[in-house]
PDB file of C-alpha atoms in Angstrom:
ATOM      1  CA  MET A   1      44.779  28.648 -51.977  1.00 66.00           C
ATOM      2  CA  VAL A   2      43.665  31.151 -54.629  1.00 65.00           C
ATOM      3  CA  PRO A   3      45.004  30.174 -58.122  1.00 63.00           C
ATOM      4  CA  GLY A   4      46.656  33.591 -58.691  1.00 70.00           C
ATOM      5  CA  ASN A   5      48.503  33.359 -55.373  1.00 83.00           C
ATOM      6  CA  GLU A   6      49.481  29.765 -56.165  1.00 86.00           C
ATOM      7  CA  HIS A   7      51.216  30.802 -59.361  1.00 86.00           C
ATOM      8  CA  LYS A   8      53.111  33.615 -57.660  1.00 89.00           C
ATOM      9  CA  LEU A   9      54.190  31.189 -54.963  1.00 91.00           C
ATOM     10  CA  ILE A  10      55.404  28.659 -57.549  1.00 91.00           C
ATOM     11  CA  GLU A  11      57.355  31.365 -59.360  1.00 90.00           C
ATOM     12  CA  ARG A  12      59.058  32.320 -56.092  1.00 91.00           C
ATOM     13  CA  ILE A  13      59.995  28.694 -55.396  1.00 92.00           C
ATOM     14  CA  LEU A  14      61.349  28.208 -58.918  1.00 90.00           C
ATOM     15  CA  ALA A  15      63.362  31.416 -58.521  1.00 90.00           C
ATOM     16  CA  GLY A  16      65.155  29.774 -55.570  1.00 88.00           C
ATOM     17  CA  ASP A  17      63.021  30.631 -52.519  1.00 91.00           C
ATOM     18  CA  THR A  18      62.840  27.063 -51.152  1.00 91.00           C
ATOM     19  CA  LYS A  19      61.330  28.234 -47.843  1.00 92.00           C
ATOM     20  CA  ALA A  20      58.206  29.309 -49.757  1.00 93.00           C
ATOM     21  CA  PHE A  21      57.498  25.645 -50.498  1.00 94.00           C
ATOM     22  CA  GLU A  22      56.504  25.295 -46.839  1.00 94.00           C
ATOM     23  CA  GLU A  23      53.260  27.131 -47.645  1.00 94.00           C
ATOM     24  CA  ILE A  24      52.307  24.403 -50.106  1.00 94.00           C
ATOM     25  CA  VAL A  25      53.189  21.658 -47.638  1.00 95.00           C
ATOM     26  CA  THR A  26      51.215  23.339 -44.833  1.00 94.00           C
ATOM     27  CA  GLU A  27      48.195  23.891 -47.089  1.00 93.00           C
ATOM     28  CA  TYR A  28      47.912  20.368 -48.470  1.00 94.00           C
ATOM     29  CA  HIS A  29      49.642  18.023 -46.021  1.00 95.00           C
ATOM     30  CA  LYS A  30      46.509  16.893 -44.180  1.00 93.00           C
ATOM     31  CA  MET A  31      44.537  16.012 -47.298  1.00 92.00           C
ATOM     32  CA  VAL A  32      47.543  14.306 -48.921  1.00 94.00           C
ATOM     33  CA  TYR A  33      48.062  12.269 -45.770  1.00 94.00           C
ATOM     34  CA  THR A  34      44.335  11.462 -45.557  1.00 91.00           C
ATOM     35  CA  LEU A  35      44.215  10.242 -49.154  1.00 91.00           C
ATOM     36  CA  ALA A  36      47.312   8.111 -48.654  1.00 92.00           C
ATOM     37  CA  PHE A  37      45.921   6.703 -45.407  1.00 90.00           C
ATOM     38  CA  ARG A  38      42.590   5.862 -46.989  1.00 87.00           C
ATOM     39  CA  VAL A  39      44.382   3.754 -49.600  1.00 88.00           C
ATOM     40  CA  LEU A  40      47.062   2.140 -47.450  1.00 88.00           C
ATOM     41  CA  LYS A  41      45.253   1.956 -44.079  1.00 86.00           C
ATOM     42  CA  ASN A  42      48.580   2.317 -42.269  1.00 89.00           C
ATOM     43  CA  HIS A  43      49.790   5.523 -40.604  1.00 90.00           C
ATOM     44  CA  GLU A  44      53.535   4.946 -41.084  1.00 91.00           C
ATOM     45  CA  GLU A  45      53.183   4.082 -44.752  1.00 91.00           C
ATOM     46  CA  ALA A  46      50.800   6.971 -45.298  1.00 93.00           C
ATOM     47  CA  GLN A  47      53.380   9.346 -43.760  1.00 94.00           C
ATOM     48  CA  GLU A  48      56.096   7.923 -46.014  1.00 93.00           C
ATOM     49  CA  ILE A  49      53.922   8.284 -49.109  1.00 95.00           C
ATOM     50  CA  ALA A  50      52.865  11.803 -48.141  1.00 95.00           C
ATOM     51  CA  GLN A  51      56.531  12.811 -47.759  1.00 95.00           C
ATOM     52  CA  ASP A  52      57.396  11.219 -51.120  1.00 95.00           C
ATOM     53  CA  VAL A  53      54.528  13.117 -52.735  1.00 96.00           C
ATOM     54  CA  PHE A  54      55.807  16.494 -51.555  1.00 96.00           C
ATOM     55  CA  LEU A  55      59.361  15.664 -52.617  1.00 95.00           C
ATOM     56  CA  LYS A  56      58.050  14.682 -56.069  1.00 94.00           C
ATOM     57  CA  VAL A  57      56.033  17.901 -56.208  1.00 94.00           C
ATOM     58  CA  PHE A  58      59.135  19.947 -55.357  1.00 94.00           C
ATOM     59  CA  GLN A  59      61.291  18.164 -57.941  1.00 92.00           C
ATOM     60  CA  SER A  60      58.671  18.418 -60.679  1.00 92.00           C
ATOM     61  CA  LEU A  61      57.486  21.966 -59.976  1.00 91.00           C
ATOM     62  CA  LYS A  62      59.058  23.334 -63.135  1.00 88.00           C
ATOM     63  CA  LYS A  63      56.905  20.899 -65.165  1.00 88.00           C
ATOM     64  CA  PHE A  64      53.695  22.222 -63.577  1.00 89.00           C
ATOM     65  CA  LYS A  65      51.455  23.960 -66.138  1.00 84.00           C
ATOM     66  CA  MET A  66      50.422  27.342 -64.783  1.00 80.00           C
ATOM     67  CA  GLY A  67      46.928  27.061 -66.316  1.00 79.00           C
ATOM     68  CA  SER A  68      45.941  24.093 -64.127  1.00 83.00           C
ATOM     69  CA  LYS A  69      45.101  23.878 -60.426  1.00 88.00           C
ATOM     70  CA  LEU A  70      47.874  22.995 -58.020  1.00 91.00           C
ATOM     71  CA  SER A  71      45.557  20.967 -55.786  1.00 91.00           C
ATOM     72  CA  THR A  72      44.455  18.750 -58.715  1.00 91.00           C
ATOM     73  CA  TRP A  73      48.065  18.079 -59.620  1.00 92.00           C
ATOM     74  CA  ILE A  74      49.127  17.309 -56.044  1.00 94.00           C
ATOM     75  CA  TYR A  75      46.157  15.015 -55.422  1.00 93.00           C
ATOM     76  CA  ARG A  76      46.826  13.207 -58.712  1.00 93.00           C
ATOM     77  CA  ILE A  77      50.410  12.529 -57.648  1.00 94.00           C
ATOM     78  CA  THR A  78      49.123  11.354 -54.248  1.00 94.00           C
ATOM     79  CA  TYR A  79      46.598   9.036 -55.814  1.00 93.00           C
ATOM     80  CA  ASN A  80      49.086   7.484 -58.251  1.00 92.00           C
ATOM     81  CA  THR A  81      51.840   7.120 -55.646  1.00 93.00           C
ATOM     82  CA  SER A  82      49.484   5.551 -53.079  1.00 92.00           C
ATOM     83  CA  LEU A  83      47.964   3.204 -55.603  1.00 89.00           C
ATOM     84  CA  ASN A  84      51.378   2.060 -56.849  1.00 90.00           C
ATOM     85  CA  ARG A  85      52.457   1.300 -53.296  1.00 90.00           C
ATOM     86  CA  PHE A  86      49.213  -0.518 -52.619  1.00 87.00           C
ATOM     87  CA  LYS A  87      49.524  -2.618 -55.783  1.00 86.00           C
ATOM     88  CA  SER A  88      53.139  -3.469 -55.025  1.00 85.00           C
ATOM     89  CA  GLN A  89      52.044  -4.897 -51.707  1.00 78.00           C
ATOM     90  CA  LYS A  90      49.220  -6.874 -53.364  1.00 63.00           C
ATOM     91  CA  ARG A  91      46.735  -6.242 -50.638  1.00 57.00           C
ATOM     92  CA  GLU A  92      43.363  -7.871 -50.708  1.00 54.00           C
ATOM     93  CA  VAL A  93      40.365  -5.741 -51.344  1.00 51.00           C
ATOM     94  CA  LYS A  94      37.335  -6.652 -49.311  1.00 50.00           C
ATOM     95  CA  THR A  95      34.288  -5.562 -51.182  1.00 50.00           C
ATOM     96  CA  VAL A  96      30.941  -4.795 -49.679  1.00 51.00           C
ATOM     97  CA  ASP A  97      27.780  -6.262 -51.115  1.00 48.00           C
ATOM     98  CA  ILE A  98      24.908  -3.925 -51.540  1.00 50.00           C
ATOM     99  CA  ASP A  99      22.040  -5.748 -49.875  1.00 48.00           C
ATOM    100  CA  GLY A 100      18.401  -4.962 -50.183  1.00 47.00           C
ATOM    101  CA  TYR A 101      17.025  -2.648 -47.547  1.00 46.00           C
ATOM    102  CA  ASN A 102      13.776  -1.012 -46.628  1.00 50.00           C
ATOM    103  CA  GLU A 103      12.713   2.276 -45.190  1.00 50.00           C
ATOM    104  CA  GLN A 104      12.565   0.924 -41.669  1.00 53.00           C
ATOM    105  CA  ASP A 105      16.227  -0.171 -41.871  1.00 54.00           C
ATOM    106  CA  PHE A 106      17.179   3.345 -42.907  1.00 52.00           C
ATOM    107  CA  LEU A 107      15.262   4.970 -40.073  1.00 54.00           C
ATOM    108  CA  ASN A 108      16.758   2.582 -37.507  1.00 57.00           C
ATOM    109  CA  SER A 109      20.307   3.332 -38.681  1.00 56.00           C
ATOM    110  CA  GLN A 110      19.750   7.069 -38.659  1.00 56.00           C
ATOM    111  CA  ASN A 111      18.369   7.031 -35.118  1.00 57.00           C
ATOM    112  CA  ALA A 112      21.200   4.846 -33.899  1.00 57.00           C
ATOM    113  CA  LEU A 113      23.889   7.112 -35.317  1.00 56.00           C
ATOM    114  CA  ASP A 114      22.216  10.252 -34.036  1.00 58.00           C
ATOM    115  CA  ASN A 115      22.398   8.922 -30.508  1.00 57.00           C
ATOM    116  CA  MET A 116      26.104   8.018 -30.565  1.00 61.00           C
ATOM    117  CA  SER A 117      28.907  10.239 -29.314  1.00 68.00           C
ATOM    118  CA  MET A 118      30.863  12.195 -31.924  1.00 70.00           C
ATOM    119  CA  LYS A 119      33.951  10.090 -31.256  1.00 72.00           C
ATOM    120  CA  GLU A 120      32.074   6.833 -31.803  1.00 75.00           C
ATOM    121  CA  LYS A 121      30.443   8.174 -34.944  1.00 74.00           C
ATOM    122  CA  ARG A 122      33.738   9.285 -36.459  1.00 77.00           C
ATOM    123  CA  LYS A 123      35.380   5.962 -35.669  1.00 78.00           C
ATOM    124  CA  ILE A 124      32.597   3.989 -37.312  1.00 80.00           C
ATOM    125  CA  ILE A 125      32.422   6.237 -40.362  1.00 82.00           C
ATOM    126  CA  ASN A 126      36.186   6.223 -40.907  1.00 82.00           C
ATOM    127  CA  GLU A 127      36.329   2.449 -40.535  1.00 82.00           C
ATOM    128  CA  SER A 128      33.514   2.115 -43.076  1.00 83.00           C
ATOM    129  CA  LEU A 129      35.330   4.402 -45.499  1.00 84.00           C
ATOM    130  CA  LEU A 130      38.431   2.248 -45.300  1.00 84.00           C
ATOM    131  CA  LYS A 131      36.481  -0.771 -46.572  1.00 85.00           C
ATOM    132  CA  LEU A 132      35.758   0.828 -49.941  1.00 87.00           C
ATOM    133  CA  PRO A 133      37.952   0.038 -52.959  1.00 87.00           C
ATOM    134  CA  GLU A 134      40.971   2.343 -53.333  1.00 85.00           C
ATOM    135  CA  ALA A 135      39.742   4.609 -56.119  1.00 88.00           C
ATOM    136  CA  ASP A 136      36.307   4.907 -54.487  1.00 90.00           C
ATOM    137  CA  LYS A 137      37.847   6.001 -51.178  1.00 88.00           C
ATOM    138  CA  ILE A 138      39.763   8.749 -52.924  1.00 90.00           C
ATOM    139  CA  ILE A 139      36.684   9.874 -54.858  1.00 91.00           C
ATOM    140  CA  VAL A 140      34.451   9.967 -51.772  1.00 89.00           C
ATOM    141  CA  THR A 141      37.132  11.767 -49.723  1.00 88.00           C
ATOM    142  CA  LEU A 142      37.768  14.422 -52.366  1.00 89.00           C
ATOM    143  CA  TYR A 143      34.042  14.934 -52.959  1.00 88.00           C
ATOM    144  CA  SER A 144      32.968  15.033 -49.313  1.00 84.00           C
ATOM    145  CA  TYR A 145      35.866  16.850 -47.624  1.00 82.00           C
ATOM    146  CA  GLU A 146      37.420  18.978 -50.328  1.00 83.00           C
ATOM    147  CA  GLU A 147      34.081  19.436 -52.126  1.00 85.00           C
ATOM    148  CA  LEU A 148      35.872  19.237 -55.467  1.00 88.00           C
ATOM    149  CA  PRO A 149      33.771  19.260 -58.632  1.00 91.00           C
ATOM    150  CA  ILE A 150      33.250  15.930 -60.399  1.00 92.00           C
ATOM    151  CA  LYS A 151      35.364  17.009 -63.377  1.00 92.00           C
ATOM    152  CA  GLU A 152      38.353  17.758 -61.166  1.00 91.00           C
ATOM    153  CA  ILE A 153      38.020  14.432 -59.374  1.00 93.00           C
ATOM    154  CA  ALA A 154      37.889  12.723 -62.769  1.00 93.00           C
ATOM    155  CA  ASP A 155      41.164  14.479 -63.727  1.00 91.00           C
ATOM    156  CA  ILE A 156      42.845  13.395 -60.513  1.00 92.00           C
ATOM    157  CA  VAL A 157      41.818   9.761 -60.701  1.00 91.00           C
ATOM    158  CA  GLY A 158      42.152   9.527 -64.478  1.00 91.00           C
ATOM    159  CA  ILE A 159      38.641   8.329 -65.308  1.00 92.00           C
ATOM    160  CA  SER A 160      35.588   9.897 -66.988  1.00 93.00           C
ATOM    161  CA  THR A 161      33.094  12.087 -65.100  1.00 93.00           C
ATOM    162  CA  HIS A 162      30.417   9.490 -65.825  1.00 93.00           C
ATOM    163  CA  ILE A 163      32.398   6.772 -64.045  1.00 93.00           C
ATOM    164  CA  VAL A 164      33.082   9.124 -61.110  1.00 93.00           C
ATOM    165  CA  LYS A 165      29.350   9.691 -60.698  1.00 93.00           C
ATOM    166  CA  ILE A 166      28.668   5.957 -60.804  1.00 92.00           C
ATOM    167  CA  LYS A 167      31.422   5.235 -58.284  1.00 92.00           C
ATOM    168  CA  LEU A 168      30.156   7.991 -55.982  1.00 90.00           C
ATOM    169  CA  TYR A 169      26.651   6.568 -56.103  1.00 88.00           C
ATOM    170  CA  ARG A 170      27.787   2.990 -55.494  1.00 89.00           C
ATOM    171  CA  SER A 171      30.186   4.073 -52.734  1.00 89.00           C
ATOM    172  CA  ARG A 172      27.377   5.769 -50.865  1.00 86.00           C
ATOM    173  CA  GLN A 173      25.271   2.620 -51.214  1.00 86.00           C
ATOM    174  CA  LYS A 174      28.133   0.543 -49.800  1.00 86.00           C
ATOM    175  CA  LEU A 175      28.769   3.025 -47.001  1.00 86.00           C
ATOM    176  CA  TYR A 176      25.158   2.844 -46.023  1.00 83.00           C
ATOM    177  CA  VAL A 177      25.285  -0.951 -45.829  1.00 82.00           C
ATOM    178  CA  GLU A 178      28.554  -0.760 -43.853  1.00 80.00           C
ATOM    179  CA  LEU A 179      27.143   1.772 -41.408  1.00 79.00           C
ATOM    180  CA  LYS A 180      24.058  -0.333 -40.967  1.00 73.00           C
ATOM    181  CA  ASP A 181      26.214  -3.405 -40.263  1.00 68.00           C
ATOM    182  CA  LYS A 182      28.571  -1.515 -37.918  1.00 66.00           C
ATOM    183  CA  VAL A 183      25.746  -0.088 -35.849  1.00 58.00           C
ATOM    184  CA  GLY A 184      24.554  -3.689 -35.423  1.00 49.00           C
ATOM    185  CA  GLU A 185      21.318  -5.354 -34.457  1.00 41.00           C
ATOM    186  CA  GLU A 186      21.781  -4.766 -30.691  1.00 42.00           C
ATOM    187  CA  LYS A 187      22.104  -1.022 -31.005  1.00 45.00           C
ATOM    188  CA  LEU A 188      19.292  -0.841 -33.525  1.00 37.00           C
ATOM    189  CA  ASP A 189      17.038  -2.755 -31.148  1.00 38.00           C
ATOM    190  CA  TYR A 190      18.144  -0.547 -28.212  1.00 40.00           C
ATOM    191  CA  TYR A 191      17.436   2.684 -30.016  1.00 38.00           C
ATOM    192  CA  GLU A 192      14.252   1.381 -31.583  1.00 38.00           C
ATOM    193  CA  TYR A 193      12.709   0.205 -28.371  1.00 38.00           C
ATOM    194  CA  SER A 194      14.175   2.659 -25.819  1.00 38.00           C
TER     195      SER A 194
ATOM    196  CA  MET B   1      15.978   7.545 -57.812  1.00 49.00           C
ATOM    197  CA  ASN B   2      13.261   6.611 -55.326  1.00 64.00           C
ATOM    198  CA  THR B   3      12.595   8.238 -51.946  1.00 72.00           C
ATOM    199  CA  VAL B   4      14.524   5.628 -49.952  1.00 68.00           C
ATOM    200  CA  ASP B   5      17.504   6.073 -52.279  1.00 71.00           C
ATOM    201  CA  ASN B   6      17.456   9.829 -51.688  1.00 75.00           C
ATOM    202  CA  GLN B   7      17.138   9.328 -47.946  1.00 75.00           C
ATOM    203  CA  LYS B   8      20.091   6.958 -47.996  1.00 74.00           C
ATOM    204  CA  GLU B   9      22.183   9.438 -49.995  1.00 74.00           C
ATOM    205  CA  ASP B  10      21.380  12.230 -47.544  1.00 76.00           C
ATOM    206  CA  PHE B  11      22.110   9.957 -44.588  1.00 76.00           C
ATOM    207  CA  VAL B  12      25.535   9.034 -45.930  1.00 77.00           C
ATOM    208  CA  LYS B  13      26.325  12.659 -46.868  1.00 76.00           C
ATOM    209  CA  GLN B  14      25.521  13.786 -43.338  1.00 75.00           C
ATOM    210  CA  ALA B  15      27.484  10.900 -41.854  1.00 75.00           C
ATOM    211  CA  LEU B  16      30.564  11.713 -43.945  1.00 76.00           C
ATOM    212  CA  LYS B  17      30.560  15.293 -42.715  1.00 72.00           C
ATOM    213  CA  THR B  18      31.196  14.076 -39.185  1.00 69.00           C
ATOM    214  CA  ALA B  19      34.233  12.006 -40.171  1.00 69.00           C
ATOM    215  CA  TYR B  20      37.541  13.837 -40.161  1.00 72.00           C
ATOM    216  CA  VAL B  21      40.602  14.549 -42.199  1.00 80.00           C
ATOM    217  CA  GLU B  22      43.622  12.656 -40.810  1.00 85.00           C
ATOM    218  CA  ASP B  23      46.521  14.579 -39.271  1.00 88.00           C
ATOM    219  CA  PRO B  24      50.090  13.310 -39.766  1.00 89.00           C
ATOM    220  CA  GLY B  25      51.350  15.148 -36.674  1.00 89.00           C
ATOM    221  CA  ASP B  26      53.206  18.395 -35.945  1.00 90.00           C
ATOM    222  CA  SER B  27      56.597  17.060 -37.018  1.00 92.00           C
ATOM    223  CA  PHE B  28      55.466  16.207 -40.550  1.00 94.00           C
ATOM    224  CA  VAL B  29      55.920  19.646 -42.117  1.00 94.00           C
ATOM    225  CA  PRO B  30      59.401  20.261 -40.577  1.00 94.00           C
ATOM    226  CA  ASN B  31      60.517  16.744 -41.660  1.00 93.00           C
ATOM    227  CA  VAL B  32      59.373  17.306 -45.233  1.00 94.00           C
ATOM    228  CA  MET B  33      60.987  20.739 -45.385  1.00 94.00           C
ATOM    229  CA  GLY B  34      64.242  19.253 -44.083  1.00 94.00           C
ATOM    230  CA  LYS B  35      64.306  16.811 -46.994  1.00 93.00           C
ATOM    231  CA  VAL B  36      63.271  19.537 -49.434  1.00 93.00           C
ATOM    232  CA  PHE B  37      66.197  21.733 -48.348  1.00 92.00           C
ATOM    233  CA  GLU B  38      68.561  18.756 -48.814  1.00 90.00           C
ATOM    234  CA  LEU B  39      67.218  18.230 -52.329  1.00 88.00           C
ATOM    235  CA  ALA B  40      67.536  21.935 -53.096  1.00 88.00           C
ATOM    236  CA  SER B  41      71.179  22.040 -51.945  1.00 87.00           C
ATOM    237  CA  GLU B  42      72.016  18.979 -54.096  1.00 79.00           C
ATOM    238  CA  LYS B  43      70.493  20.708 -57.111  1.00 69.00           C
ATOM    239  CA  ASN B  44      72.586  23.813 -56.491  1.00 67.00           C
ATOM    240  CA  LYS B  45      75.917  21.979 -56.389  1.00 67.00           C
ATOM    241  CA  LEU B  46      77.979  22.787 -59.477  1.00 62.00           C
ATOM    242  CA  PRO B  47      78.857  19.712 -61.530  1.00 64.00           C
ATOM    243  CA  VAL B  48      82.514  18.725 -61.168  1.00 67.00           C
ATOM    244  CA  ALA B  49      84.261  18.501 -64.513  1.00 70.00           C
ATOM    245  CA  GLU B  50      85.624  15.012 -65.135  1.00 73.00           C
ATOM    246  CA  PRO B  51      88.183  14.147 -67.792  1.00 76.00           C
ATOM    247  CA  ILE B  52      87.002  12.049 -70.728  1.00 79.00           C
ATOM    248  CA  VAL B  53      89.900   9.625 -70.301  1.00 80.00           C
ATOM    249  CA  SER B  54      90.598   8.739 -66.682  1.00 82.00           C
ATOM    250  CA  LYS B  55      94.093   8.206 -65.194  1.00 85.00           C
ATOM    251  CA  ARG B  56      93.532   4.466 -65.365  1.00 85.00           C
ATOM    252  CA  GLY B  57      92.658   4.758 -69.041  1.00 84.00           C
ATOM    253  CA  TRP B  58      95.881   6.655 -69.715  1.00 88.00           C
ATOM    254  CA  PHE B  59      97.946   4.035 -67.875  1.00 88.00           C
ATOM    255  CA  LEU B  60      96.357   1.244 -69.912  1.00 86.00           C
ATOM    256  CA  ALA B  61      96.937   3.094 -73.173  1.00 88.00           C
ATOM    257  CA  ALA B  62     100.581   3.784 -72.247  1.00 91.00           C
ATOM    258  CA  PHE B  63     101.066   0.149 -71.264  1.00 89.00           C
ATOM    259  CA  PHE B  64      99.674  -0.993 -74.576  1.00 85.00           C
ATOM    260  CA  VAL B  65     101.842   1.354 -76.635  1.00 87.00           C
ATOM    261  CA  ILE B  66     104.970   0.490 -74.687  1.00 88.00           C
ATOM    262  CA  SER B  67     104.193  -3.222 -75.074  1.00 86.00           C
ATOM    263  CA  VAL B  68     103.807  -2.926 -78.837  1.00 81.00           C
ATOM    264  CA  PHE B  69     107.058  -0.970 -79.240  1.00 82.00           C
ATOM    265  CA  SER B  70     108.923  -3.319 -76.890  1.00 83.00           C
ATOM    266  CA  PHE B  71     107.663  -6.284 -78.819  1.00 77.00           C
ATOM    267  CA  SER B  72     108.834  -4.809 -82.114  1.00 75.00           C
ATOM    268  CA  PHE B  73     112.261  -3.783 -80.713  1.00 73.00           C
ATOM    269  CA  TYR B  74     113.157  -6.862 -78.691  1.00 70.00           C
ATOM    270  CA  PHE B  75     111.538  -9.639 -80.654  1.00 64.00           C
ATOM    271  CA  ASN B  76     112.541 -10.513 -84.175  1.00 59.00           C
ATOM    272  CA  SER B  77     111.918 -13.441 -86.382  1.00 56.00           C
ATOM    273  CA  ASN B  78     114.744 -15.345 -84.722  1.00 58.00           C
ATOM    274  CA  THR B  79     113.365 -15.061 -81.222  1.00 55.00           C
ATOM    275  CA  PHE B  80     109.689 -15.279 -82.034  1.00 55.00           C
ATOM    276  CA  SER B  81     107.913 -16.651 -84.968  1.00 58.00           C
ATOM    277  CA  PHE B  82     104.326 -17.191 -85.837  1.00 55.00           C
ATOM    278  CA  SER B  83     105.193 -20.639 -87.127  1.00 58.00           C
ATOM    279  CA  ILE B  84     103.589 -22.269 -84.079  1.00 58.00           C
ATOM    280  CA  PHE B  85     100.275 -20.831 -85.264  1.00 57.00           C
ATOM    281  CA  TYR B  86     100.910 -21.940 -88.843  1.00 57.00           C
ATOM    282  CA  ASP B  87     101.406 -25.462 -87.580  1.00 58.00           C
ATOM    283  CA  TYR B  88      97.823 -25.447 -86.381  1.00 59.00           C
ATOM    284  CA  PHE B  89      96.105 -23.058 -88.747  1.00 58.00           C
ATOM    285  CA  GLU B  90      97.255 -22.628 -92.297  1.00 62.00           C
ATOM    286  CA  LYS B  91      94.090 -20.945 -93.176  1.00 64.00           C
ATOM    287  CA  ILE B  92      90.613 -20.373 -91.833  1.00 65.00           C
ATOM    288  CA  SER B  93      88.104 -22.020 -94.111  1.00 68.00           C
ATOM    289  CA  PHE B  94      84.431 -21.242 -94.607  1.00 70.00           C
ATOM    290  CA  PRO B  95      82.136 -22.908 -97.166  1.00 76.00           C
ATOM    291  CA  HIS B  96      82.720 -20.275 -99.859  1.00 78.00           C
ATOM    292  CA  LEU B  97      85.627 -18.366 -98.292  1.00 75.00           C
ATOM    293  CA  SER B  98      89.156 -19.137 -97.227  1.00 75.00           C
ATOM    294  CA  ILE B  99      91.293 -16.667 -95.228  1.00 72.00           C
ATOM    295  CA  PRO B 100      95.042 -17.406 -95.129  1.00 73.00           C
ATOM    296  CA  VAL B 101      96.545 -17.030 -91.659  1.00 73.00           C
ATOM    297  CA  SER B 102      99.417 -14.561 -91.691  1.00 77.00           C
ATOM    298  CA  GLY B 103     101.357 -12.570 -89.102  1.00 76.00           C
ATOM    299  CA  ILE B 104      99.461  -9.406 -89.947  1.00 80.00           C
ATOM    300  CA  PHE B 105      96.150 -11.212 -89.635  1.00 79.00           C
ATOM    301  CA  LEU B 106      97.077 -12.575 -86.205  1.00 81.00           C
ATOM    302  CA  ILE B 107      98.249  -9.181 -84.943  1.00 81.00           C
ATOM    303  CA  GLY B 108      95.008  -7.622 -86.178  1.00 86.00           C
ATOM    304  CA  LEU B 109      92.958 -10.343 -84.477  1.00 85.00           C
ATOM    305  CA  LEU B 110      94.831  -9.909 -81.183  1.00 85.00           C
ATOM    306  CA  ALA B 111      94.389  -6.117 -81.324  1.00 87.00           C
ATOM    307  CA  PHE B 112      90.683  -6.546 -82.055  1.00 89.00           C
ATOM    308  CA  VAL B 113      90.193  -8.913 -79.089  1.00 88.00           C
ATOM    309  CA  PHE B 114      92.105  -6.542 -76.796  1.00 85.00           C
ATOM    310  CA  TYR B 115      90.080  -3.541 -78.019  1.00 87.00           C
ATOM    311  CA  PHE B 116      86.830  -5.481 -77.619  1.00 88.00           C
ATOM    312  CA  ILE B 117      87.614  -6.416 -73.986  1.00 87.00           C
ATOM    313  CA  ILE B 118      88.528  -2.807 -73.145  1.00 84.00           C
ATOM    314  CA  GLN B 119      85.275  -1.552 -74.687  1.00 87.00           C
ATOM    315  CA  ILE B 120      83.219  -4.057 -72.701  1.00 87.00           C
ATOM    316  CA  LEU B 121      84.844  -2.789 -69.493  1.00 85.00           C
ATOM    317  CA  PHE B 122      84.067   0.830 -70.391  1.00 83.00           C
ATOM    318  CA  ILE B 123      80.471   0.097 -71.369  1.00 85.00           C
ATOM    319  CA  THR B 124      79.845  -1.928 -68.212  1.00 85.00           C
ATOM    320  CA  ARG B 125      81.205   0.887 -66.062  1.00 81.00           C
ATOM    321  CA  ARG B 126      79.059   3.418 -67.927  1.00 81.00           C
ATOM    322  CA  ILE B 127      75.919   1.352 -67.455  1.00 79.00           C
ATOM    323  CA  ASN B 128      76.651   0.886 -63.748  1.00 75.00           C
ATOM    324  CA  THR B 129      77.093   4.631 -63.168  1.00 69.00           C
TER     325      THR B 129
END
C-alpha cells in the first residue's frame, strides 16, 4: 500500500467509514497470520492472535502517527502480541547448534533440495523456520518475504539494526544446518551417487 | 566472510524464496470485519446519563435521617441513657491524653462508624465497576 493512500484510507476510517478498514485487513492479513504462526506454531492460536491484532489496530487507529508506515506499526503490534502469548504459555525454545561444515556438505544439500518437489521443499523449509527462536523467525520472515529494510525490521522488533544483522546472519547459519539435517544422510547419499 | 559462508547465505536465501506465506482461510477477513463492526457500533452508542446518587443511596440517606429524628423525638433521658456506656468507659485514656466519654462523643463515634461503612461500600462498588 502506498503511504499517501494509506493516510487517506486512515482518515476515511477515522471519519466513520468502518467498511474502509477491510482494505487494511485484506492487505495485511496473510503476513500478520504468518508472523503469528511462526511464533506460536499453532493455526488456531495464530488466527486468534491475528484477529486480536486487527481489532487492536482498529481501536488504536487514532493514535497512529501519520508520518510512520502503517505496515511497520501493524507488524510491531503483531510481534508484541504474539510474543506475549508465547511467553504466557512458557513454551520451550529448541535451539539449533551451528555445527562445522565443509564445502562438500553444502554442495550435497543444494543438490538434494534442487531435486525435491516444490511441496516437499516448502514443507522442509517451513519446518526449519519454525525451529528458530521467536524474534529470529519474525526477522527472517520480514526480511525474506516482505523484503523490509533492516531499519524497519529493527523498529518492529524493538532492537538495534546491528543486532538485526547479527540475528539474520546467525538465523541463516541455523537454517542451513536445519536444512542439511532435514534432507538427511540417505537423501544426500542418493543424490550424490545417483 | 569466506566463500563457503557466501554460498551458504545464497543457498538459504534461495531456499527461503520457495517457502510460502501462510493463509488463514477465506473466512478470516469477514470474521474480523464482523468484530470490527461490533466494536464500531459500541463506540457510537451515546453514554447514558446516570445520577450521582442512586435510588438506593437516597433510600439509605432517608432512612438515616428518619432514624435520627425518630430517636430524638421518641427517646429521652428517661427511656434511654448513655449511663450503660459510662459504667464501662468513663474516659478513654492514652499515655499523654485522656478523652472523657460523653453522649456527644458517642453519637459522633457512631456517626463516624456508620459513615465509614457506607464509604467502604461505595468505594468497593466503584472499584468493581
